[in-house]
Amino acid sequence: LGPLHTEFDGKGYAYTSMFISSEVVKWKLGTWEVVDRIPTYYSIGHLMIPGGDSKEPFGKYLVAMNKITKDRYLPTGAELTQSAQLFDISGDKMKLLLDFPTIGEPHYAQALPASLIKDKQVKFFSLAENTHPYVTRAETETGIKRTGKRVDVKMIAIRSHFAPDNIQGVEEGDTVYFHVTNIEQDWDILHGFATLGGENAELIMQPGETRTIKWVPKKSQIYPFYCTDFCSA
Ligand SMILES: [Cu+2]
């Protein structure tokens, strides 16, 4: 009862989520007959087979995304944690492998074998190929330049300091642009940047990336800045 969404396994079968009867129903294309059904225990919304809405699904697993999961997990807020299930659909009968919590009720999901993207992932951006106009590739290239009321700071971030890390001479009425380059060339080593009194977002720089943030001091005082990825800089 209450069919919502359908995905396919590439082997001649379709799988439909049933919101009202809380189950996944497997049926055969062509004869349209129901060949299997399995309970999801809660009102299922979307369901997902990796590639299951494409011409060539990877029809081995199915994920059910359920809503109205009131009694399942700890009551941690006005909105409660939802539930999802992983099924093995490689055989004639669907098999429950795992029941796990999700946040909200995901509307649509897609998955694919990790082997398709594993060797294509970006682990860091090459500093040598960084074309940002204010890139700073080494600590020796950093600098501060005043042009009238504008101050440009070319800065680097590396575990665990910024350079320059002591900037003097900025005055009320100045506008400062921090151009911060994360000069790390290693996977998963991010750095961030924020100043006291900053009114726009902080920065997060991927390894090898340069980003700029504008900062306007309101009055004369000492302002700390720090790495918001908490490397201790
Ligand atoms: Cu850092």
PDB file of N, CA, C and O and ligand atoms in Angstrom, residues 157-162 184 190-192 226-233, ligand 1:
ATOM      1  N   ALA A 157      49.897  29.263   5.546  1.00  0.00           N
ATOM      2  CA  ALA A 157      49.506  28.457   6.696  1.00  0.00           C
ATOM      3  C   ALA A 157      50.149  27.087   6.536  1.00  0.00           C
ATOM      4  O   ALA A 157      50.132  26.502   5.442  1.00  0.00           O
ATOM      5  N   ILE A 158      50.762  26.635   7.593  1.00  0.00           N
ATOM      6  CA  ILE A 158      51.362  25.300   7.613  1.00  0.00           C
ATOM      7  C   ILE A 158      51.339  24.844   9.060  1.00  0.00           C
ATOM      8  O   ILE A 158      51.315  25.669   9.980  1.00  0.00           O
ATOM      9  N   ARG A 159      51.337  23.517   9.299  1.00  0.00           N
ATOM     10  CA  ARG A 159      51.320  23.027  10.689  1.00  0.00           C
ATOM     11  C   ARG A 159      52.547  23.525  11.443  1.00  0.00           C
ATOM     12  O   ARG A 159      53.663  23.235  11.027  1.00  0.00           O
ATOM     13  N   SER A 160      52.445  24.259  12.560  1.00  0.00           N
ATOM     14  CA  SER A 160      51.223  24.862  13.051  1.00  0.00           C
ATOM     15  C   SER A 160      51.460  26.361  13.270  1.00  0.00           C
ATOM     16  O   SER A 160      51.512  26.858  14.372  1.00  0.00           O
ATOM     17  N   HIS A 161      51.593  27.077  12.165  1.00  0.00           N
ATOM     18  CA  HIS A 161      51.714  28.534  12.275  1.00  0.00           C
ATOM     19  C   HIS A 161      51.304  29.234  10.973  1.00  0.00           C
ATOM     20  O   HIS A 161      51.209  28.597   9.924  1.00  0.00           O
ATOM     21  N   PHE A 162      51.051  30.550  11.112  1.00  0.00           N
ATOM     22  CA  PHE A 162      50.881  31.414   9.953  1.00  0.00           C
ATOM     23  C   PHE A 162      52.165  32.227   9.805  1.00  0.00           C
ATOM     24  O   PHE A 162      52.878  32.457  10.784  1.00  0.00           O
ATOM     25  N   GLU A 184      50.633  23.260   2.495  1.00  0.00           N
ATOM     26  CA  GLU A 184      50.769  21.807   2.695  1.00  0.00           C
ATOM     27  C   GLU A 184      50.552  21.089   1.358  1.00  0.00           C
ATOM     28  O   GLU A 184      49.729  21.511   0.549  1.00  0.00           O
ATOM     29  N   LEU A 190      43.959  20.404   6.186  1.00  0.00           N
ATOM     30  CA  LEU A 190      43.318  21.695   5.938  1.00  0.00           C
ATOM     31  C   LEU A 190      43.821  22.713   6.949  1.00  0.00           C
ATOM     32  O   LEU A 190      44.251  22.358   8.042  1.00  0.00           O
ATOM     33  N   HIS A 191      43.726  23.979   6.576  1.00  0.00           N
ATOM     34  CA  HIS A 191      43.916  25.056   7.545  1.00  0.00           C
ATOM     35  C   HIS A 191      42.766  26.043   7.353  1.00  0.00           C
ATOM     36  O   HIS A 191      42.192  26.139   6.262  1.00  0.00           O
ATOM     37  N   GLY A 192      42.485  26.769   8.421  1.00  0.00           N
ATOM     38  CA  GLY A 192      41.442  27.776   8.368  1.00  0.00           C
ATOM     39  C   GLY A 192      42.012  29.115   8.790  1.00  0.00           C
ATOM     40  O   GLY A 192      43.186  29.219   9.170  1.00  0.00           O
ATOM     41  N   TYR A 226      43.484  33.203  14.073  1.00  0.00           N
ATOM     42  CA  TYR A 226      43.790  31.816  14.396  1.00  0.00           C
ATOM     43  C   TYR A 226      43.288  30.879  13.314  1.00  0.00           C
ATOM     44  O   TYR A 226      42.457  31.252  12.494  1.00  0.00           O
ATOM     45  N   CYS A 227      43.833  29.659  13.362  1.00  0.00           N
ATOM     46  CA  CYS A 227      43.408  28.630  12.406  1.00  0.00           C
ATOM     47  C   CYS A 227      42.140  27.977  12.918  1.00  0.00           C
ATOM     48  O   CYS A 227      42.113  27.399  14.001  1.00  0.00           O
ATOM     49  N   THR A 228      41.063  28.065  12.107  1.00  0.00           N
ATOM     50  CA  THR A 228      39.786  27.496  12.529  1.00  0.00           C
ATOM     51  C   THR A 228      39.704  26.001  12.250  1.00  0.00           C
ATOM     52  O   THR A 228      38.694  25.371  12.519  1.00  0.00           O
ATOM     53  N   ASP A 229      40.760  25.435  11.684  1.00  0.00           N
ATOM     54  CA  ASP A 229      40.811  23.976  11.571  1.00  0.00           C
ATOM     55  C   ASP A 229      41.606  23.414  12.758  1.00  0.00           C
ATOM     56  O   ASP A 229      41.973  22.238  12.779  1.00  0.00           O
ATOM     57  N   PHE A 230      41.886  24.272  13.711  1.00  0.00           N
ATOM     58  CA  PHE A 230      42.466  23.930  15.020  1.00  0.00           C
ATOM     59  C   PHE A 230      43.731  23.081  14.938  1.00  0.00           C
ATOM     60  O   PHE A 230      43.845  22.028  15.561  1.00  0.00           O
ATOM     61  N   CYS A 231      44.710  23.588  14.150  1.00  0.00           N
ATOM     62  CA  CYS A 231      46.013  22.915  14.113  1.00  0.00           C
ATOM     63  C   CYS A 231      46.935  23.520  15.158  1.00  0.00           C
ATOM     64  O   CYS A 231      48.076  23.133  15.284  1.00  0.00           O
ATOM     65  N   SER A 232      46.426  24.553  15.901  1.00  0.00           N
ATOM     66  CA  SER A 232      47.139  25.293  16.956  1.00  0.00           C
ATOM     67  C   SER A 232      47.768  26.582  16.464  1.00  0.00           C
ATOM     68  O   SER A 232      48.362  27.305  17.248  1.00  0.00           O
ATOM     69  N   ALA A 233      47.687  26.888  15.171  1.00  0.00           N
ATOM     70  CA  ALA A 233      48.209  28.170  14.688  1.00  0.00           C
ATOM     71  C   ALA A 233      47.260  29.291  15.121  1.00  0.00           C
ATOM     72  O   ALA A 233      46.057  29.094  15.173  1.00  0.00           O
TER      73      ALA A 233
HETATM   74 CU    CU B   1      45.903  25.224  10.747  1.00  0.00          CU
END
